[in-house]
Coordinates of C-alpha atoms (C1' of nucleotides) in Angstrom, one line a residue:
Chain X
M1 CA 26.9 56.5 120.5
T2 CA 29.9 54.0 122.3
D3 CA 30.8 53.7 118.3
S4 CA 32.2 57.4 118.4
Q5 CA 34.3 56.5 120.9
N6 CA 36.4 54.0 118.9
L7 CA 36.2 55.8 115.9
G8 CA 39.7 57.1 115.0
H9 CA 41.0 56.0 118.4
E10 CA 44.3 57.5 117.9
Q11 CA 43.5 60.7 116.4
R12 CA 40.6 61.1 118.8
Q13 CA 43.3 60.9 121.6
V14 CA 45.5 63.4 120.0
R15 CA 42.5 65.8 120.3
L16 CA 41.4 65.1 123.8
A17 CA 44.8 66.1 124.6
K18 CA 44.8 69.5 122.8
L19 CA 40.9 70.0 124.5
K20 CA 42.6 69.4 127.7
K21 CA 45.4 71.9 127.1
L22 CA 42.9 74.3 126.1
E23 CA 41.2 73.6 129.5
E24 CA 44.4 74.2 131.3
M25 CA 45.1 77.5 129.6
G26 CA 41.4 78.6 131.0
I27 CA 39.7 78.4 127.8
N28 CA 36.2 77.0 127.3
A29 CA 36.3 75.1 124.0
Y30 CA 32.5 75.1 123.7
P31 CA 31.6 78.8 124.5
Q32 CA 28.3 80.1 125.0
I33 CA 28.5 82.6 121.8
Y34 CA 30.3 84.1 119.2
R35 CA 29.0 86.7 117.2
P36 CA 30.9 87.0 113.8
T37 CA 30.8 90.6 111.9
E38 CA 31.3 89.2 108.5
T39 CA 30.7 86.2 106.3
S40 CA 32.8 84.6 103.4
A41 CA 30.2 86.4 101.0
S42 CA 29.8 89.5 102.9
L43 CA 33.6 89.9 102.6
A44 CA 33.9 89.3 99.1
T45 CA 31.3 91.7 98.5
K46 CA 32.6 94.4 100.4
Y47 CA 36.5 93.8 99.2
E48 CA 35.6 92.6 95.6
T49 CA 38.1 95.3 94.2
L50 CA 40.9 95.3 97.1
A51 CA 44.3 94.9 95.2
N52 CA 46.5 92.0 95.5
D53 CA 49.0 92.2 98.1
T54 CA 46.7 95.1 100.1
V55 CA 46.3 95.1 103.8
T56 CA 43.2 97.1 104.9
E57 CA 42.7 98.7 108.4
D58 CA 39.5 97.0 109.0
V59 CA 39.2 94.4 111.8
V60 CA 36.3 92.1 111.4
K61 CA 35.3 89.0 112.9
V62 CA 34.6 85.6 110.9
A63 CA 33.6 82.2 112.0
G64 CA 33.6 78.6 110.3
R65 CA 34.9 75.3 110.3
I66 CA 38.6 74.5 109.3
R67 CA 38.7 72.8 106.5
A68 CA 42.6 73.3 105.6
I69 CA 46.0 74.1 107.5
R70 CA 48.8 75.0 105.1
N71 CA 52.2 76.1 105.9
S72 CA 52.2 75.1 109.3
G73 CA 49.1 77.2 110.3
M74 CA 50.2 80.2 108.2
F75 CA 47.2 79.5 106.2
I76 CA 43.8 78.5 107.2
D77 CA 40.9 77.8 105.3
I78 CA 37.4 78.1 107.2
Y79 CA 34.0 77.6 105.8
D80 CA 30.9 78.9 107.0
S81 CA 27.4 78.8 105.2
T82 CA 28.2 81.3 102.4
G83 CA 31.9 80.0 101.6
K84 CA 35.6 79.9 102.3
V85 CA 37.5 82.5 104.4
Q86 CA 41.4 82.1 104.2
I87 CA 43.2 83.0 107.7
Y88 CA 46.8 84.4 107.4
T89 CA 49.1 84.0 110.5
S90 CA 52.4 85.3 110.3
K91 CA 54.5 83.6 113.0
N92 CA 56.9 86.5 112.9
D93 CA 54.6 89.1 114.5
S94 CA 52.0 87.3 116.7
S95 CA 51.5 87.2 120.1
E96 CA 52.5 84.3 122.0
E97 CA 48.9 83.5 122.9
L98 CA 47.9 83.4 119.1
L99 CA 50.6 80.9 118.1
Q100 CA 50.0 78.7 121.0
M101 CA 46.0 78.5 120.1
L102 CA 47.4 77.6 116.4
D103 CA 49.2 74.7 117.6
L104 CA 45.9 73.5 119.2
L105 CA 43.9 73.7 116.0
D106 CA 42.7 70.8 114.1
I107 CA 41.0 70.3 110.8
G108 CA 37.1 70.3 111.9
D109 CA 37.3 72.7 114.5
I110 CA 35.0 75.5 114.8
I111 CA 36.7 78.7 115.5
G112 CA 36.2 82.7 115.4
V113 CA 38.8 84.8 114.1
E114 CA 39.1 88.3 114.9
G115 CA 41.7 89.9 112.3
I116 CA 42.3 92.7 109.6
V117 CA 41.0 92.4 106.0
K118 CA 43.9 91.8 103.3
R119 CA 44.5 90.4 100.3
T120 CA 47.3 88.1 99.8
K121 CA 50.0 88.2 97.1
R122 CA 48.4 85.5 95.1
G123 CA 44.9 87.3 95.4
E124 CA 43.3 85.5 98.1
L125 CA 41.0 87.6 100.3
S126 CA 42.1 86.8 103.8
V127 CA 41.5 87.7 107.5
S128 CA 45.0 88.5 109.0
S129 CA 44.5 86.9 112.5
M130 CA 44.7 89.0 115.7
K131 CA 42.7 86.8 118.0
I132 CA 41.5 83.1 117.5
T133 CA 38.7 81.8 119.5
M134 CA 37.9 78.0 119.8
L135 CA 34.1 77.8 119.3
A136 CA 33.9 73.8 119.1
K137 CA 36.6 71.5 119.5
A138 CA 36.3 68.7 117.1
L139 CA 37.2 65.1 118.4
L140 CA 36.9 63.3 115.5
P141 CA 38.8 63.4 112.1
L142 CA 36.6 64.3 109.0
P143 CA 36.4 62.7 105.6
E144 CA 39.3 63.1 103.3
K145 CA 38.2 66.3 101.7
F146 CA 39.7 65.6 98.0
H147 CA 37.4 62.6 97.2
G148 CA 34.5 63.5 99.7
L149 CA 32.6 61.1 101.7
T150 CA 31.2 58.4 99.1
D151 CA 30.4 55.4 101.3
T152 CA 26.6 55.6 101.0
D153 CA 26.0 54.0 104.2
T154 CA 27.9 56.8 106.1
K155 CA 26.4 59.3 103.7
Y156 CA 22.9 58.6 105.1
R157 CA 23.5 57.6 108.5
Q158 CA 26.0 60.5 109.2
R159 CA 24.4 63.0 107.1
Y160 CA 26.1 66.0 108.4
L161 CA 29.4 64.6 107.6
D162 CA 28.3 64.0 103.7
M163 CA 27.1 67.7 103.9
I164 CA 30.5 68.8 105.6
T165 CA 32.6 67.4 102.7
N166 CA 30.3 67.3 99.7
P167 CA 28.9 70.6 99.1
E168 CA 26.4 69.3 96.4
T169 CA 24.5 67.4 99.3
T170 CA 23.8 70.8 101.1
E171 CA 22.8 72.3 97.7
T172 CA 20.3 69.7 97.0
L173 CA 18.6 70.2 100.7
I174 CA 18.7 73.9 100.4
K175 CA 16.9 73.5 97.0
R176 CA 14.4 71.1 98.5
S177 CA 13.6 74.1 101.1
K178 CA 13.1 76.4 98.4
I179 CA 11.0 74.4 96.5
I180 CA 8.7 73.7 99.3
T181 CA 8.7 77.5 100.2
A182 CA 7.6 78.2 96.4
I183 CA 4.9 76.1 96.3
R184 CA 3.6 76.9 99.8
T185 CA 3.7 80.9 98.4
L186 CA 2.2 80.0 95.5
L187 CA -1.1 78.4 97.3
L188 CA -1.3 80.9 99.8
D189 CA -1.2 83.4 97.1
Q190 CA -4.1 81.9 95.8
G191 CA -6.2 82.2 98.5
L192 CA -5.9 78.7 99.9
L193 CA -5.5 77.9 103.6
E194 CA -2.6 75.7 105.0
V195 CA -4.0 73.3 107.6
E196 CA -2.7 70.3 109.3
T197 CA -4.7 67.1 110.0
P198 CA -3.9 64.2 112.0
L199 CA -0.9 61.9 111.7
L200 CA -2.6 59.4 114.0
H201 CA -5.7 57.8 112.2
V202 CA -8.2 55.5 113.8
I203 CA -9.1 54.0 110.5
K204 CA -6.6 53.7 107.6
G205 CA -7.7 55.7 104.5
G206 CA -7.1 57.8 101.5
A207 CA -4.9 55.4 99.6
T208 CA -4.5 52.2 98.8
A209 CA -1.6 51.4 100.6
K210 CA -0.3 49.2 103.9
P211 CA -0.3 51.3 107.0
F212 CA 2.0 51.4 110.0
I213 CA 0.5 50.5 113.2
T214 CA 1.1 52.1 116.4
H215 CA -0.7 51.8 119.9
H216 CA -2.0 54.4 122.3
N217 CA -1.5 53.0 125.8
A218 CA -3.9 55.3 127.8
L219 CA -6.9 54.6 125.2
D220 CA -5.4 50.8 124.9
M221 CA -6.0 51.4 121.1
D222 CA -4.0 50.7 118.0
L223 CA -4.0 53.7 115.7
F224 CA -2.6 53.9 111.9
L225 CA -0.1 56.4 110.9
R226 CA -1.7 58.1 108.2
V227 CA -1.4 57.1 104.6
A228 CA -3.0 60.0 103.4
P229 CA -4.6 63.0 104.5
E230 CA -7.5 63.2 102.0
L231 CA -10.5 62.0 104.2
Y232 CA -9.8 64.9 106.8
L233 CA -9.0 67.4 104.6
K234 CA -12.1 66.7 102.6
R235 CA -14.3 67.1 106.3
L236 CA -12.9 70.8 106.4
I237 CA -14.1 71.3 102.8
V238 CA -17.8 70.2 104.4
G239 CA -17.1 72.4 107.1
G240 CA -17.2 75.5 104.9
M241 CA -13.4 76.1 104.1
E242 CA -13.1 77.1 100.5
G243 CA -9.6 75.9 99.7
V244 CA -7.1 73.9 101.7
F245 CA -3.9 72.5 101.5
E246 CA -1.5 70.5 103.8
I247 CA 2.1 69.9 103.1
G248 CA 3.4 66.8 105.2
R249 CA 4.4 63.4 106.1
N250 CA 2.7 60.2 104.8
F251 CA 3.8 56.6 106.0
R252 CA 3.4 53.7 104.0
N253 CA 4.6 50.5 105.1
E254 CA 6.0 49.1 101.9
G255 CA 9.0 48.3 100.1
I256 CA 12.1 50.7 100.1
D257 CA 13.6 51.8 96.8
T258 CA 15.3 54.7 94.7
R259 CA 11.8 55.9 94.8
H260 CA 10.5 55.0 97.8
N261 CA 10.9 55.9 101.6
P262 CA 8.9 54.3 104.5
E263 CA 8.0 58.3 105.3
F264 CA 7.7 60.7 102.3
T265 CA 6.2 64.3 101.8
M266 CA 3.2 64.6 100.4
M267 CA 1.2 67.6 99.5
E268 CA -2.8 67.6 99.1
I269 CA -4.9 70.4 98.2
Y270 CA -8.7 70.7 97.9
R271 CA -10.5 73.8 96.4
Q272 CA -14.3 74.1 95.9
Y273 CA -16.3 74.6 92.8
N274 CA -13.2 73.3 91.1
D275 CA -13.0 70.0 88.8
Y276 CA -10.2 67.9 87.9
T277 CA -9.5 70.2 85.0
D278 CA -8.7 73.0 87.4
M279 CA -6.4 70.9 89.0
M280 CA -4.5 70.0 85.9
T281 CA -3.9 73.7 85.6
L282 CA -2.8 74.1 89.2
V283 CA -0.3 71.2 88.6
E284 CA 1.3 73.0 85.8
Q285 CA 1.5 76.2 87.7
I286 CA 3.0 74.4 90.8
F287 CA 5.7 72.6 88.3
E288 CA 6.5 75.7 86.6
T289 CA 6.9 78.0 89.8
A290 CA 8.8 75.6 91.5
A291 CA 11.0 75.2 88.5
L292 CA 11.8 78.7 87.8
K293 CA 12.1 79.7 91.5
V294 CA 14.9 77.2 92.3
N295 CA 16.6 76.7 88.5
G296 CA 15.7 79.9 86.8
T297 CA 14.2 77.5 84.1
T298 CA 11.6 75.1 83.3
D299 CA 14.0 72.9 81.3
V300 CA 15.6 70.2 83.5
E301 CA 17.7 67.3 82.7
I302 CA 17.6 63.8 84.6
D303 CA 19.2 60.6 83.7
G304 CA 20.3 62.2 80.3
K305 CA 16.6 63.0 79.5
K306 CA 15.9 66.7 78.8
I307 CA 12.4 67.5 80.1
S308 CA 10.6 70.7 79.9
L309 CA 8.0 71.6 82.8
K310 CA 6.6 74.4 81.2
G311 CA 2.7 74.0 81.0
P312 CA 0.2 73.2 79.6
F313 CA 1.2 69.3 79.8
Q314 CA -0.5 67.2 77.3
R315 CA -3.6 65.6 78.2
R316 CA -4.3 62.1 77.5
T317 CA -6.7 59.7 78.1
M318 CA -5.6 56.3 79.8
A319 CA -7.5 54.6 77.0
S320 CA -5.9 56.3 74.3
L321 CA -2.7 55.8 75.6
I322 CA -3.4 51.7 75.9
E323 CA -4.5 52.2 72.2
E324 CA -1.2 53.6 71.2
Y325 CA 1.2 51.6 73.1
A326 CA -0.8 48.0 73.4
G327 CA -3.0 48.3 70.3
V328 CA -6.3 47.5 72.2
D329 CA -9.3 49.6 72.4
F330 CA -10.1 49.2 76.2
L331 CA -13.3 50.8 75.9
S332 CA -15.0 48.3 73.3
I333 CA -14.4 45.6 75.9
Q334 CA -17.5 44.7 77.7
S335 CA -17.0 42.1 80.1
D336 CA -14.3 41.5 83.2
E337 CA -13.7 38.0 81.3
E338 CA -13.1 39.7 78.1
A339 CA -10.8 42.0 79.7
R340 CA -8.8 39.3 81.5
A341 CA -8.5 37.5 78.2
V342 CA -6.9 40.5 76.6
C343 CA -4.4 41.1 79.5
D344 CA -3.6 37.5 78.8
K345 CA -3.0 37.8 75.1
L346 CA -0.8 40.8 76.2
G347 CA 1.5 39.0 78.6
V348 CA -0.2 41.3 81.3
P349 CA -0.5 39.3 84.7
V350 CA -3.6 40.2 86.5
A351 CA -5.7 38.3 89.4
D352 CA -7.8 35.7 88.3
D353 CA -11.0 37.6 89.6
A354 CA -9.9 41.1 88.3
D355 CA -12.5 43.1 86.8
W356 CA -12.3 45.3 83.7
G357 CA -11.0 48.4 85.6
H358 CA -8.2 46.5 87.2
C359 CA -7.1 44.9 83.8
M360 CA -7.0 48.5 82.3
A361 CA -4.9 49.8 84.8
A362 CA -2.7 46.8 84.7
V363 CA -2.1 47.1 80.8
F364 CA -1.5 51.0 81.3
E365 CA 1.2 50.2 84.0
E366 CA 3.0 47.6 81.7
K367 CA 2.8 49.0 78.4
C368 CA 2.0 52.8 79.0
E369 CA 3.8 54.3 81.8
Q370 CA 7.5 53.5 80.4
H371 CA 6.9 55.9 77.5
L372 CA 5.6 59.1 79.8
I373 CA 8.8 61.0 79.8
Q374 CA 7.8 64.5 79.3
P375 CA 5.1 65.8 81.7
T376 CA 1.8 64.2 80.9
H377 CA -1.8 64.4 82.4
V378 CA -3.2 61.0 82.2
I379 CA -6.8 61.3 82.6
D380 CA -10.2 59.6 83.0
H381 CA -9.2 56.1 84.9
P382 CA -11.4 53.2 85.6
K383 CA -13.9 53.5 88.5
S384 CA -13.1 50.2 90.3
I385 CA -9.4 51.3 91.2
S386 CA -10.7 55.0 92.1
P387 CA -13.0 54.7 95.4
L388 CA -13.0 58.6 96.5
T389 CA -13.5 59.9 92.8
K390 CA -16.5 61.2 91.0
E391 CA -18.3 59.2 88.2
H392 CA -16.8 60.5 84.8
R393 CA -19.7 62.8 83.4
D394 CA -19.5 61.0 79.9
D395 CA -19.0 57.2 81.1
P396 CA -20.2 55.6 84.0
R397 CA -17.3 53.0 83.8
L398 CA -14.7 55.6 84.3
V399 CA -13.9 58.6 86.8
E400 CA -12.9 62.1 86.5
R401 CA -9.2 61.6 87.8
F402 CA -5.8 62.1 86.4
E403 CA -2.3 61.2 87.4
T404 CA 0.4 63.5 86.0
F405 CA 3.6 61.5 84.8
V406 CA 7.2 63.0 84.6
N407 CA 10.3 61.0 83.7
T408 CA 7.9 57.7 83.8
W409 CA 7.2 58.6 87.7
E410 CA 3.8 59.4 88.8
M411 CA 4.0 62.6 90.3
C412 CA 0.4 63.6 91.0
N413 CA -3.1 61.8 91.5
A414 CA -6.1 64.3 91.4
Y415 CA -10.1 63.9 91.2
S416 CA -13.2 65.5 90.8
E417 CA -14.0 64.5 94.3
L418 CA -16.7 62.2 94.9
T419 CA -19.3 63.8 96.9
N420 CA -22.3 61.7 96.8
P421 CA -22.5 60.0 100.0
I422 CA -24.6 57.3 98.7
D423 CA -22.0 56.3 96.0
Q424 CA -19.3 56.8 98.6
R425 CA -20.8 54.1 100.9
E426 CA -21.2 51.7 98.1
R427 CA -17.7 52.2 96.9
F428 CA -16.2 51.8 100.8
E429 CA -18.4 48.6 100.8
E430 CA -16.6 47.3 97.7
Q431 CA -13.2 48.0 99.2
V432 CA -14.2 46.3 102.5
K433 CA -15.0 43.1 100.3
A434 CA -11.8 43.4 98.8
R435 CA -10.2 43.7 102.4
D436 CA -12.0 40.7 103.6
A437 CA -10.6 38.9 100.7
G438 CA -7.2 39.5 101.6
D439 CA -6.0 43.1 100.3
D440 CA -4.7 44.7 103.1
E441 CA -4.2 47.8 101.2
A442 CA -8.0 48.2 100.5
D443 CA -9.5 50.9 102.3
M444 CA -11.9 50.4 105.4
M445 CA -15.4 51.7 105.7
D446 CA -15.1 55.2 107.1
E447 CA -18.8 56.2 108.6
D448 CA -17.9 59.3 110.0
F449 CA -16.5 60.6 106.6
V450 CA -19.9 59.3 105.0
T451 CA -21.7 60.9 107.4
A452 CA -19.7 64.2 106.8
L453 CA -20.7 63.5 102.9
E454 CA -24.3 63.0 104.0
H455 CA -24.2 66.9 105.3
G456 CA -23.3 68.0 101.7
M457 CA -19.9 68.7 100.1
A458 CA -19.7 71.2 97.5
P459 CA -18.3 70.2 93.9
T460 CA -14.5 70.0 95.1
G461 CA -11.2 69.4 92.9
G462 CA -8.4 67.4 95.2
L463 CA -4.8 67.3 94.2
G464 CA -2.1 65.3 95.6
V465 CA 1.5 65.9 94.7
G466 CA 4.5 63.8 95.4
I467 CA 6.8 66.6 96.9
D468 CA 9.8 64.2 97.0
R469 CA 9.7 63.1 93.3
L470 CA 8.9 66.8 92.1
I471 CA 12.6 67.8 94.3
M472 CA 13.9 64.6 92.3
I473 CA 13.2 66.0 89.0
L474 CA 14.1 69.6 90.0
T475 CA 17.5 68.4 91.4
S476 CA 18.2 65.7 89.0
N477 CA 18.4 63.0 91.6
L478 CA 17.8 59.4 90.7
S479 CA 17.4 58.3 94.5
I480 CA 15.0 59.6 97.0
R481 CA 17.7 59.1 99.5
D482 CA 19.9 61.9 98.1
I483 CA 16.8 64.2 98.4
I484 CA 15.5 63.4 102.2
A485 CA 18.2 64.4 104.6
F486 CA 17.5 61.3 106.9
P487 CA 16.2 58.4 104.7
T488 CA 14.8 55.4 106.7
M489 CA 17.9 53.1 107.3
R490 CA 18.2 49.3 108.9
K491 CA 19.2 49.4 112.5
K492 CA 22.8 48.8 112.4
Chain O
rG1 C1' 10.3 39.2 100.1
rA2 C1' 14.1 37.4 95.6
rG3 C1' 18.2 38.0 92.6
rU4 C1' 23.1 40.5 92.1
rG5 C1' 27.6 43.4 93.6
rC6 C1' 30.4 45.2 97.6
rG7 C1' 32.2 45.3 102.9
rU8 C1' 40.7 45.9 103.8
rA9 C1' 43.9 52.2 108.5
rG10 C1' 39.7 57.9 110.5
rC11 C1' 38.6 58.6 104.7
rU12 C1' 39.5 57.3 99.4
rC13 C1' 40.9 52.9 97.5
rA14 C1' 45.2 48.8 95.9
rG15 C1' 45.9 43.6 97.5
rC16 C1' 46.9 38.0 91.0
rU17 C1' 45.5 31.4 90.3
rG18 C1' 45.9 31.0 99.1
rG19 C1' 52.2 32.3 102.0
rU20 C1' 51.2 36.0 107.4
rA21 C1' 48.9 44.1 105.0
rG22 C1' 50.0 48.4 101.1
rA23 C1' 49.5 53.6 98.9
rG24 C1' 47.3 58.8 99.0
rC25 C1' 44.9 62.2 102.2
rA26 C1' 44.3 62.7 107.6
rC27 C1' 47.2 62.2 112.3
rC28 C1' 52.6 62.6 115.0
rU29 C1' 58.0 64.7 114.2
rG30 C1' 61.1 67.7 111.9
rA31 C1' 62.1 71.6 107.6
rC32 C1' 60.2 75.6 104.8
rU33 C1' 57.1 82.7 106.3
rU34 C1' 56.2 79.7 101.4
rU35 C1' 49.8 78.6 100.3
rU36 C1' 45.2 77.2 97.3
rA37 C1' 44.3 69.1 97.0
rA38 C1' 50.8 73.5 99.6
rU39 C1' 55.7 70.9 99.4
rC40 C1' 60.3 67.8 101.5
rA41 C1' 61.8 64.0 104.7
rG42 C1' 60.9 60.3 108.9
rG43 C1' 57.2 57.8 111.9
rU44 C1' 52.4 56.2 113.9
rG45 C1' 48.2 53.9 113.2
rG46 C1' 44.4 47.3 110.9
rC47 C1' 39.0 42.2 115.1
rC48 C1' 41.0 42.7 106.5
rC49 C1' 32.2 43.1 108.4
rU50 C1' 30.9 38.8 111.9
rG51 C1' 31.1 33.5 112.7
rG52 C1' 32.0 28.7 111.3
rG53 C1' 34.5 25.3 107.5
rU54 C1' 38.5 23.7 103.8
rU55 C1' 44.1 24.1 104.3
rC56 C1' 50.6 23.1 107.3
rG57 C1' 48.8 28.1 106.4
rA58 C1' 42.5 32.3 104.4
rA59 C1' 41.9 39.5 103.6
rU60 C1' 42.1 35.8 99.3
rC61 C1' 38.6 29.9 98.6
rC62 C1' 33.3 27.5 100.8
rC63 C1' 29.0 27.8 103.6
rA64 C1' 25.8 31.3 106.9
rG65 C1' 24.7 35.8 109.1
rC66 C1' 24.8 41.3 109.4
rG67 C1' 25.1 46.2 106.5
rC68 C1' 24.9 49.3 102.4
rG69 C1' 24.3 49.7 96.6
rC70 C1' 21.7 48.4 92.1
rU71 C1' 17.7 45.5 89.7
rC72 C1' 13.3 43.1 90.5
rA73 C1' 8.6 42.5 93.3
rC74 C1' 4.6 45.9 96.0
rC75 C1' 4.0 50.9 95.9
rA76 C1' 3.9 57.4 95.3

RNA sequence: GAGUGCGUAGCUCAGCUGGUAGAGCACCUGACUUUUAAUCAGGUGGCCCUGGGUUCGAAUCCCAGCGCGCUCACCA
């Protein structure tokens, strides 16, 4: 970046001069390796009982980034991944070499320090330096440490600066990693197999969403970045795998806001001889396990709302929620025309050719979602908005599907998977019709997938979990950009 | 995509109804073997986001653009 060369011009010049001086002293300011013997945390544990104003005889090596220099270098705070270590250097009894190095240090430098463990009069556990080794000379100044970095643009574009100056940013990213590990462990323990399926799709399918399109040169063929892994994971079930899951990125070419990033992390799970009720239980296990693992409790608070992730979650049919919040018994409506008239009366906008199912979904979104704060499985969706879902065993207008809502956000989407190839072909044909009519989010016909079903797929339960939103809930963050290390940004 | 707010030193922010740029931290010089956002004295540092316009004069007012936030639309 030519940008960085202009940044902090004056302060950069000062640091370059110090770097030059190090070179003249025969010091490599970016050495190959340094191996500390202790961390901030290990020192704190080992010397917990060391009394104030006490010097040990223990020589240790620590390393970290300089965050503060006080009293002309007498006290230096360095931070490693476990916390702070104070470095103490007395000018009175230090070598010429050490004092010279002291002069060349700046806030932001990464150094290694070999010295003796002591606790100062004021009670700060410290390393009394004998030798300071430059491990990485920083040429640019860090943001001010008291306020930290607050400019959102810089936080997202230069996340490392955000991490260095705002510990909660790092904590959130660590939690993110732990949540995913906890879920992965749970699923592996249940005997599921973690698999990988293509990100480059020849046919867009598995979700109603606008895709990113890219091009393969050698094949001279357009490809879609996947909007969902669903259709490939099901092929693995057809092939005989008992249960599979994939945690990975989906790409959807849609708007960016506090809950949407163009690439986001989705987890999908498929298990033979399960239906959607089994998937509800699995959702509860996943949420509870992740919460307990990273927070030690199933209680969370987000946006001032207290939420309990302890299962079982309430199950509510979409129809019953509509009845409660909109006062309409949608199941008694017989025709598309009547459904559109009801929407009109409720002030819910729908397309002129919207069918009964689309109307029902629209009313649910407008009138019900906003009330779903505590975890709720919304079950039994209309068929026409669910092209990959098995028909409901009690009502052919509905499907065996649920979406789990928390804090009004859709967290999960799950079905008794559609396995009937004849039915699946018809559903695809309806999607193609919608697509031809201008709905570029509708699915394409996937002949190869229908062929797979024609070979026979066992009854299967499937579940998709929006991992980013789960992480938002578990870390009490209201913006997806705060739980993704590098959110998508406009080119500067 | 629409509405709206913001953009001033490396960072965090002031800057009134227009009069030619400020603070704290950081940086430099010095003091103090003391600290915990160390302190004290002095100093350096600015394409006031970009481009137009109004005006004797614009960081300030107007228009357009760029970037970011928020809300809405689309969606998970």
